[in-house]
PDB file of C-alpha atoms and ligand atoms in Angstrom:
ATOM      1  CA  MET S   1     -11.843 -19.045  17.685  1.00  0.00           C
ATOM      2  CA  THR S   2     -11.531 -15.337  18.404  1.00  0.00           C
ATOM      3  CA  THR S   3      -8.300 -13.480  19.093  1.00  0.00           C
ATOM      4  CA  TYR S   4      -8.673 -10.677  21.644  1.00  0.00           C
ATOM      5  CA  ALA S   5      -6.241  -7.805  21.877  1.00  0.00           C
ATOM      6  CA  GLN S   6      -4.834  -5.277  24.278  1.00  0.00           C
ATOM      7  CA  ILE S   7      -4.219  -2.081  22.327  1.00  0.00           C
ATOM      8  CA  CYS S   8      -2.806   1.215  23.461  1.00  0.00           C
ATOM      9  CA  ARG S   9      -4.918   4.281  22.855  1.00  0.00           C
ATOM     10  CA  ASN S  10      -2.713   5.194  19.901  1.00  0.00           C
ATOM     11  CA  GLY S  11      -3.306   1.853  18.228  1.00  0.00           C
ATOM     12  CA  HIS S  12      -0.114  -0.036  19.095  1.00  0.00           C
ATOM     13  CA  ILE S  13      -0.708  -3.736  19.580  1.00  0.00           C
ATOM     14  CA  LEU S  14       0.429  -4.685  23.072  1.00  0.00           C
ATOM     15  CA  ASN S  15      -0.775  -8.241  23.408  1.00  0.00           C
ATOM     16  CA  THR S  16      -3.267 -10.708  21.994  1.00  0.00           C
ATOM     17  CA  SER S  17      -4.796 -13.886  23.300  1.00  0.00           C
ATOM     18  CA  PRO S  18      -7.632 -16.281  22.564  1.00  0.00           C
ATOM     19  CA  ASN S  19      -8.571 -15.869  26.218  1.00  0.00           C
ATOM     20  CA  PRO S  20      -9.756 -12.350  27.111  1.00  0.00           C
ATOM     21  CA  GLU S  21      -9.077 -13.008  30.800  1.00  0.00           C
ATOM     22  CA  TYR S  22      -5.323 -13.146  30.192  1.00  0.00           C
ATOM     23  CA  ILE S  23      -4.958 -10.302  27.771  1.00  0.00           C
ATOM     24  CA  GLN S  24      -3.821  -7.521  30.131  1.00  0.00           C
ATOM     25  CA  GLU S  25      -0.029  -7.799  30.143  1.00  0.00           C
ATOM     26  CA  TYR S  26       1.271  -4.324  30.921  1.00  0.00           C
ATOM     27  CA  GLN S  27      -0.762  -1.262  31.763  1.00  0.00           C
ATOM     28  CA  TYR S  28       1.019   1.140  29.404  1.00  0.00           C
ATOM     29  CA  CYS S  29       2.460   1.047  25.906  1.00  0.00           C
ATOM     30  CA  GLN S  30       6.235   0.661  25.687  1.00  0.00           C
ATOM     31  CA  ASP S  31       6.320   2.623  22.407  1.00  0.00           C
ATOM     32  CA  CYS S  32       4.307   5.727  23.303  1.00  0.00           C
ATOM     33  CA  GLY S  33       3.325   5.483  26.970  1.00  0.00           C
ATOM     34  CA  ALA S  34      -0.408   5.542  26.275  1.00  0.00           C
ATOM     35  CA  GLU S  35      -2.745   3.427  28.347  1.00  0.00           C
ATOM     36  CA  GLY S  36      -3.401  -0.096  27.095  1.00  0.00           C
ATOM     37  CA  ILE S  37      -7.079  -1.023  26.881  1.00  0.00           C
ATOM     38  CA  VAL S  38      -8.733  -4.394  26.465  1.00  0.00           C
ATOM     39  CA  GLU S  39     -12.349  -3.354  26.085  1.00  0.00           C
ATOM     40  CA  CYS S  40     -14.385  -0.488  24.699  1.00  0.00           C
ATOM     41  CA  PRO S  41     -13.719   2.551  26.920  1.00  0.00           C
ATOM     42  CA  GLU S  42     -17.220   3.889  26.205  1.00  0.00           C
ATOM     43  CA  CYS S  43     -19.422   0.973  27.182  1.00  0.00           C
ATOM     44  CA  SER S  44     -16.977  -1.456  28.857  1.00  0.00           C
ATOM     45  CA  ASP S  45     -19.186  -4.085  27.333  1.00  0.00           C
ATOM     46  CA  GLN S  46     -17.101  -5.201  24.378  1.00  0.00           C
ATOM     47  CA  LYS S  47     -13.676  -6.848  24.384  1.00  0.00           C
ATOM     48  CA  ILE S  48     -11.380  -5.622  21.635  1.00  0.00           C
ATOM     49  CA  ILE S  49     -11.197  -8.180  18.871  1.00  0.00           C
ATOM     50  CA  ALA S  50      -8.189  -8.565  16.584  1.00  0.00           C
ATOM     51  CA  SER S  51      -9.437 -11.502  14.545  1.00  0.00           C
ATOM     52  CA  GLU S  52     -12.220 -14.030  14.272  1.00  0.00           C
ATOM     53  CA  GLN S  53      -9.501 -16.656  14.069  1.00  0.00           C
ATOM     54  CA  ASN S  54      -6.845 -17.650  16.550  1.00  0.00           C
ATOM     55  CA  ILE S  55      -3.733 -15.897  15.300  1.00  0.00           C
ATOM     56  CA  PRO S  56      -0.412 -15.160  17.025  1.00  0.00           C
ATOM     57  CA  THR S  57       0.329 -11.626  18.238  1.00  0.00           C
ATOM     58  CA  GLU S  58       3.084 -11.031  15.668  1.00  0.00           C
ATOM     59  CA  ASP S  59       0.605 -11.647  12.834  1.00  0.00           C
ATOM     60  CA  VAL S  60      -1.870  -9.028  14.028  1.00  0.00           C
ATOM     61  CA  THR S  61      -1.556  -5.702  12.203  1.00  0.00           C
ATOM     62  CA  GLN S  62      -3.258  -2.407  12.919  1.00  0.00           C
ATOM     63  CA  GLY S  63      -5.410  -2.959   9.852  1.00  0.00           C
ATOM     64  CA  ASP S  64      -6.979  -5.997  11.568  1.00  0.00           C
ATOM     65  CA  LEU S  65      -8.323  -4.005  14.494  1.00  0.00           C
ATOM     66  CA  ASP S  66     -11.931  -3.037  14.760  1.00  0.00           C
ATOM     67  CA  LEU S  67     -12.396   0.699  14.287  1.00  0.00           C
ATOM     68  CA  PHE S  68     -15.756   0.879  16.029  1.00  0.00           C
ATOM     69  CA  CYS S  69     -17.171  -0.886  19.054  1.00  0.00           C
ATOM     70  CA  ARG S  70     -19.439  -3.772  18.059  1.00  0.00           C
ATOM     71  CA  SER S  71     -21.580  -3.217  21.103  1.00  0.00           C
ATOM     72  CA  CYS S  72     -22.133   0.564  21.306  1.00  0.00           C
ATOM     73  CA  GLY S  73     -20.765   1.822  17.979  1.00  0.00           C
ATOM     74  CA  ALA S  74     -18.299   4.301  19.492  1.00  0.00           C
ATOM     75  CA  GLY S  75     -15.069   4.868  17.574  1.00  0.00           C
ATOM     76  CA  TYR S  76     -12.059   3.357  19.319  1.00  0.00           C
ATOM     77  CA  PRO S  77      -9.366   5.835  20.406  1.00  0.00           C
ATOM     78  CA  TRP S  78      -6.988   4.845  17.580  1.00  0.00           C
ATOM     79  CA  THR S  79      -9.522   5.680  14.906  1.00  0.00           C
ATOM     80  CA  GLY S  80      -8.571   9.352  15.139  1.00  0.00           C
ATOM     81  CA  ASN S  81     -10.631  12.439  14.500  1.00  0.00           C
ATOM     82  CA  ASP S  82     -12.316  11.399  11.307  1.00  0.00           C
ATOM     83  CA  GLY S  83     -13.037   7.965  12.637  1.00  0.00           C
ATOM     84  CA  MET S  84     -10.602   6.075  10.442  1.00  0.00           C
ATOM     85  CA  VAL S  85      -7.015   7.191  10.699  1.00  0.00           C
ATOM     86  CA  ILE S  86      -4.591   4.802  12.390  1.00  0.00           C
ATOM     87  CA  ARG S  87      -1.389   6.290  11.029  1.00  0.00           C
ATOM     88  CA  GLU S  88      -0.450   9.687   9.752  1.00  0.00           C
ATOM     89  CA  GLY S  89       1.380  10.553   6.581  1.00  0.00           C
ATOM     90  CA  VAL S  90       1.266   9.298   3.025  1.00  0.00           C
ATOM     91  CA  PHE S  91       2.689   6.305   1.202  1.00  0.00           C
ATOM     92  CA  VAL S  92       3.348   8.300  -1.971  1.00  0.00           C
ATOM     93  CA  ASP S  93       3.127  12.046  -2.407  1.00  0.00           C
ATOM     94  CA  ASP S  94       1.188  13.654  -5.215  1.00  0.00           C
ATOM     95  CA  ASP S  95       3.813  16.119  -6.490  1.00  0.00           C
ATOM     96  CA  TYR S  96       3.711  14.850 -10.071  1.00  0.00           C
ATOM     97  CA  VAL S  97       0.171  13.605 -10.487  1.00  0.00           C
ATOM     98  CA  THR S  98      -1.617  15.274 -13.368  1.00  0.00           C
ATOM     99  CA  GLY S  99      -4.464  13.166 -14.688  1.00  0.00           C
ATOM    100  CA  SER S 100      -7.602  12.152 -12.895  1.00  0.00           C
ATOM    101  CA  PHE S 101      -6.462   8.515 -12.943  1.00  0.00           C
ATOM    102  CA  ASP S 102      -3.245   9.109 -11.034  1.00  0.00           C
ATOM    103  CA  ARG S 103      -4.832  11.594  -8.683  1.00  0.00           C
ATOM    104  CA  GLN S 104      -7.543   9.162  -7.740  1.00  0.00           C
ATOM    105  CA  THR S 105      -5.147   6.241  -7.454  1.00  0.00           C
ATOM    106  CA  VAL S 106      -2.663   8.127  -5.278  1.00  0.00           C
ATOM    107  CA  GLU S 107      -5.498   9.356  -3.057  1.00  0.00           C
ATOM    108  CA  GLU S 108      -6.797   5.816  -2.667  1.00  0.00           C
ATOM    109  CA  ILE S 109      -3.321   4.496  -1.910  1.00  0.00           C
ATOM    110  CA  ASN S 110      -2.833   7.075   0.817  1.00  0.00           C
ATOM    111  CA  ARG S 111      -6.303   6.576   2.263  1.00  0.00           C
ATOM    112  CA  CYS S 112      -5.609   2.837   2.530  1.00  0.00           C
ATOM    113  CA  TYR S 113      -2.231   3.631   4.049  1.00  0.00           C
ATOM    114  CA  ARG S 114      -3.768   5.797   6.767  1.00  0.00           C
ATOM    115  CA  ILE S 115      -6.405   3.262   7.753  1.00  0.00           C
ATOM    116  CA  GLY S 116      -3.908   0.397   7.799  1.00  0.00           C
ATOM    117  CA  ALA S 117      -5.216  -1.473   4.739  1.00  0.00           C
ATOM    118  CA  ASN S 118      -1.671  -2.613   4.009  1.00  0.00           C
ATOM    119  CA  SER S 119      -2.284  -5.163   1.255  1.00  0.00           C
ATOM    120  CA  ALA S 120      -4.548  -2.750  -0.612  1.00  0.00           C
ATOM    121  CA  VAL S 121      -1.770  -0.147  -0.576  1.00  0.00           C
ATOM    122  CA  LEU S 122       0.583  -2.461  -2.426  1.00  0.00           C
ATOM    123  CA  VAL S 123      -2.022  -3.708  -4.902  1.00  0.00           C
ATOM    124  CA  LEU S 124      -3.029  -0.155  -5.800  1.00  0.00           C
ATOM    125  CA  TYR S 125       0.561   1.012  -5.911  1.00  0.00           C
ATOM    126  CA  ARG S 126       1.384  -1.772  -8.385  1.00  0.00           C
ATOM    127  CA  LYS S 127      -1.529  -0.545 -10.501  1.00  0.00           C
ATOM    128  CA  LEU S 128      -0.173   3.018 -10.419  1.00  0.00           C
ATOM    129  CA  LEU S 129       3.260   1.905 -11.661  1.00  0.00           C
ATOM    130  CA  GLU S 130       1.766  -0.321 -14.354  1.00  0.00           C
ATOM    131  CA  ASN S 131      -0.465   2.413 -15.678  1.00  0.00           C
ATOM    132  CA  THR S 132       2.292   5.022 -15.647  1.00  0.00           C
ATOM    133  CA  ILE S 133       4.626   2.768 -17.628  1.00  0.00           C
ATOM    134  CA  ILE S 134       1.860   2.214 -20.200  1.00  0.00           C
ATOM    135  CA  GLU S 135       1.443   5.983 -20.475  1.00  0.00           C
ATOM    136  CA  ILE S 136       5.178   6.489 -20.976  1.00  0.00           C
ATOM    137  CA  LEU S 137       5.418   3.826 -23.691  1.00  0.00           C
ATOM    138  CA  ARG S 138       2.225   4.947 -25.378  1.00  0.00           C
ATOM    139  CA  GLY S 139       3.243   8.600 -25.232  1.00  0.00           C
ATOM    140  CA  HIS S 140       6.640   7.950 -26.748  1.00  0.00           C
ATOM    141  CA  TYR S 141       5.897   5.228 -29.297  1.00  0.00           C
ATOM    142  CA  GLY S 142       2.311   6.053 -30.175  1.00  0.00           C
ATOM    143  CA  THR S 143       0.104   3.718 -32.099  1.00  0.00           C
ATOM    144  CA  ASP S 144       2.749   3.166 -34.800  1.00  0.00           C
ATOM    145  CA  SER S 145       4.641   0.929 -32.395  1.00  0.00           C
ATOM    146  CA  ILE S 146       1.630  -0.224 -30.457  1.00  0.00           C
ATOM    147  CA  GLU S 147       3.214  -3.659 -29.939  1.00  0.00           C
ATOM    148  CA  LYS S 148       5.502  -2.037 -27.372  1.00  0.00           C
ATOM    149  CA  PHE S 149       2.656  -1.797 -24.884  1.00  0.00           C
ATOM    150  CA  TYR S 150      -0.377  -3.495 -26.419  1.00  0.00           C
ATOM    151  CA  ASP S 151      -1.057  -7.132 -27.149  1.00  0.00           C
ATOM    152  CA  ASN S 152      -3.031  -7.009 -30.395  1.00  0.00           C
ATOM    153  CA  ASP S 153      -3.740 -10.745 -30.420  1.00  0.00           C
ATOM    154  CA  ASN S 154      -5.583 -10.510 -27.123  1.00  0.00           C
ATOM    155  CA  SER S 155      -6.792  -6.923 -27.452  1.00  0.00           C
ATOM    156  CA  GLN S 156      -5.369  -5.809 -24.142  1.00  0.00           C
ATOM    157  CA  PHE S 157      -2.333  -4.079 -22.695  1.00  0.00           C
ATOM    158  CA  HIS S 158       0.643  -6.322 -22.117  1.00  0.00           C
ATOM    159  CA  ARG S 159       1.011  -8.023 -18.789  1.00  0.00           C
ATOM    160  CA  PHE S 160       2.972  -5.934 -16.315  1.00  0.00           C
ATOM    161  CA  SER S 161       6.038  -8.184 -16.575  1.00  0.00           C
ATOM    162  CA  VAL S 162       6.152  -7.640 -20.364  1.00  0.00           C
ATOM    163  CA  LEU S 163       5.647  -3.898 -19.885  1.00  0.00           C
ATOM    164  CA  ILE S 164       8.592  -3.683 -17.484  1.00  0.00           C
ATOM    165  CA  SER S 165      10.812  -5.575 -19.952  1.00  0.00           C
ATOM    166  CA  GLU S 166       9.776  -3.299 -22.818  1.00  0.00           C
ATOM    167  CA  PHE S 167      10.349  -0.274 -20.635  1.00  0.00           C
ATOM    168  CA  ASP S 168      13.762  -1.613 -19.634  1.00  0.00           C
ATOM    169  CA  ASP S 169      14.713  -2.267 -23.286  1.00  0.00           C
ATOM    170  CA  SER S 170      13.608   1.252 -24.269  1.00  0.00           C
ATOM    171  CA  ARG S 171      15.623   3.091 -21.661  1.00  0.00           C
ATOM    172  CA  SER S 172      18.220   4.507 -24.047  1.00  0.00           C
ATOM    173  CA  GLU S 173      15.424   6.179 -26.014  1.00  0.00           C
ATOM    174  CA  LEU S 174      13.442   7.209 -22.970  1.00  0.00           C
ATOM    175  CA  SER S 175      16.477   8.733 -21.226  1.00  0.00           C
ATOM    176  CA  GLN S 176      15.685  12.008 -23.023  1.00  0.00           C
ATOM    177  CA  TYR S 177      12.787  12.419 -20.594  1.00  0.00           C
ATOM    178  CA  SER S 178      14.550  11.498 -17.360  1.00  0.00           C
ATOM    179  CA  ASP S 179      18.063  10.945 -16.024  1.00  0.00           C
ATOM    180  CA  ASN S 180      16.776   8.535 -13.412  1.00  0.00           C
ATOM    181  CA  LEU S 181      15.775   5.504 -15.485  1.00  0.00           C
ATOM    182  CA  THR S 182      18.556   3.424 -13.975  1.00  0.00           C
ATOM    183  CA  ASN S 183      19.102  -0.286 -13.426  1.00  0.00           C
ATOM    184  CA  ALA S 184      18.349   0.293  -9.768  1.00  0.00           C
ATOM    185  CA  LEU S 185      14.993   1.826 -10.680  1.00  0.00           C
ATOM    186  CA  ILE S 186      14.098  -1.185 -12.816  1.00  0.00           C
ATOM    187  CA  ASP S 187      15.028  -3.485  -9.934  1.00  0.00           C
ATOM    188  CA  GLN S 188      12.783  -1.504  -7.588  1.00  0.00           C
ATOM    189  CA  ILE S 189       9.894  -1.700 -10.061  1.00  0.00           C
ATOM    190  CA  TRP S 190      10.277  -5.484 -10.221  1.00  0.00           C
ATOM    191  CA  GLU S 191      10.296  -5.636  -6.455  1.00  0.00           C
ATOM    192  CA  PHE S 192       7.131  -3.577  -6.070  1.00  0.00           C
ATOM    193  CA  LYS S 193       5.459  -5.633  -8.781  1.00  0.00           C
ATOM    194  CA  GLY S 194       6.322  -8.753  -6.786  1.00  0.00           C
ATOM    195  CA  ASN S 195       4.891  -7.257  -3.606  1.00  0.00           C
ATOM    196  CA  GLY S 196       1.682  -6.234  -5.349  1.00  0.00           C
ATOM    197  CA  ASP S 197       1.325  -9.673  -6.898  1.00  0.00           C
ATOM    198  CA  ALA S 198       1.842 -11.371  -3.554  1.00  0.00           C
ATOM    199  CA  MET S 199      -0.892  -9.242  -1.981  1.00  0.00           C
ATOM    200  CA  ALA S 200      -3.322  -9.831  -4.824  1.00  0.00           C
ATOM    201  CA  HIS S 201      -2.832 -13.573  -5.146  1.00  0.00           C
ATOM    202  CA  SER S 202      -1.650 -15.073  -1.900  1.00  0.00           C
ATOM    203  CA  ILE S 203      -4.067 -15.907   0.854  1.00  0.00           C
ATOM    204  CA  LYS S 204      -1.318 -16.223   3.458  1.00  0.00           C
ATOM    205  CA  TYR S 205       1.112 -13.383   2.958  1.00  0.00           C
ATOM    206  CA  GLU S 206       0.571 -10.246   4.991  1.00  0.00           C
ATOM    207  CA  VAL S 207       2.683  -7.119   5.154  1.00  0.00           C
ATOM    208  CA  GLU S 208       3.666  -5.835   8.580  1.00  0.00           C
ATOM    209  CA  ASP S 209       2.992  -2.221   9.507  1.00  0.00           C
ATOM    210  CA  GLU S 210       6.698  -1.381   9.932  1.00  0.00           C
ATOM    211  CA  GLU S 211       7.564  -3.169   6.702  1.00  0.00           C
ATOM    212  CA  LEU S 212       5.109  -1.010   4.768  1.00  0.00           C
ATOM    213  CA  GLU S 213       6.252   2.189   6.450  1.00  0.00           C
ATOM    214  CA  GLU S 214       9.854   1.360   5.517  1.00  0.00           C
ATOM    215  CA  MET S 215       8.822   0.852   1.884  1.00  0.00           C
ATOM    216  CA  SER S 216       7.224   4.269   1.705  1.00  0.00           C
ATOM    217  CA  SER S 217      10.213   6.442   0.768  1.00  0.00           C
ATOM    218  CA  GLY S 218      11.362   4.015  -1.957  1.00  0.00           C
ATOM    219  CA  ALA S 219       7.823   3.762  -3.263  1.00  0.00           C
ATOM    220  CA  ALA S 220       7.435   7.526  -3.401  1.00  0.00           C
ATOM    221  CA  TYR S 221      10.759   7.846  -5.225  1.00  0.00           C
ATOM    222  CA  VAL S 222       9.895   5.264  -7.894  1.00  0.00           C
ATOM    223  CA  ALA S 223       6.422   6.687  -8.452  1.00  0.00           C
ATOM    224  CA  ASN S 224       7.778  10.220  -8.732  1.00  0.00           C
ATOM    225  CA  VAL S 225      10.481   9.271 -11.244  1.00  0.00           C
ATOM    226  CA  LEU S 226       7.923   7.497 -13.416  1.00  0.00           C
ATOM    227  CA  LEU S 227       5.239  10.178 -13.135  1.00  0.00           C
ATOM    228  CA  GLN S 228       7.759  12.908 -13.850  1.00  0.00           C
ATOM    229  CA  ALA S 229       9.028  11.026 -16.923  1.00  0.00           C
ATOM    230  CA  ARG S 230       5.436  10.475 -18.015  1.00  0.00           C
ATOM    231  CA  ASN S 231       4.787  14.212 -17.741  1.00  0.00           C
ATOM    232  CA  GLU S 232       7.848  14.949 -19.877  1.00  0.00           C
ATOM    233  CA  VAL S 233       6.767  12.404 -22.478  1.00  0.00           C
ATOM    234  CA  GLN S 234       3.316  13.950 -22.690  1.00  0.00           C
ATOM    235  CA  ARG S 235       4.760  17.436 -22.946  1.00  0.00           C
ATOM    236  CA  ALA S 236       7.057  16.405 -25.800  1.00  0.00           C
ATOM    237  CA  ASN S 237       4.676  14.300 -27.849  1.00  0.00           C
TER     238      ASN S 237
HETATM  239 ZN1   ZN P 301       1.388   3.051  21.987  1.00  0.00          ZN
HETATM  240 ZN1   ZN P 302     -18.620   0.133  23.214  1.00  0.00          ZN
END
């Protein structure tokens, strides 16, 4: 069963219903005052669809919304100028990115953030943290202590949980590169790992738009501390 939606022109979700006849609740958005629409403003021939399933309003996120009309192909008003953007800003900034890997990953994270691909943001962000911790451990310990970050028996990098523990245990040595490798930072890394895992593995869990936006400043802080430490490690070794 389909879930139809009334959406304001800025992309706020006003109401949803399995019955398109009862979707119009208020005429204007209570958050921004923009007009609420229930069908494509170009062709008036296509109801706005939030999901192919019947899902409650509170479970609909901006990332679920169609970006283009299924009937005439016009971009919906919330798709923005380049046809994709549903929110402005970035999830993490790129102040300390240096390599092509982190640049590409941070760009992808922020692209997903702007188009409302919330789960993808957290999966990619987890990958950024994991890779940066590998680079820190590898830069500092080198191949002489490869067991710190590499599982020789299985010929692969350690699982992320093992990497965080090794990183945690190495903090007294790594503190020469950064003053910010605190217990609180480790706790935040564990939390973001958990979020990324939930998004990658669970079929039920979804992250709300506001929830993700609230995570952004903490996420940027953690990424910047790690990337900055990584840069110092690479400079010194
Ligand atoms: Zn609005
Ligand atoms: Zn249309």
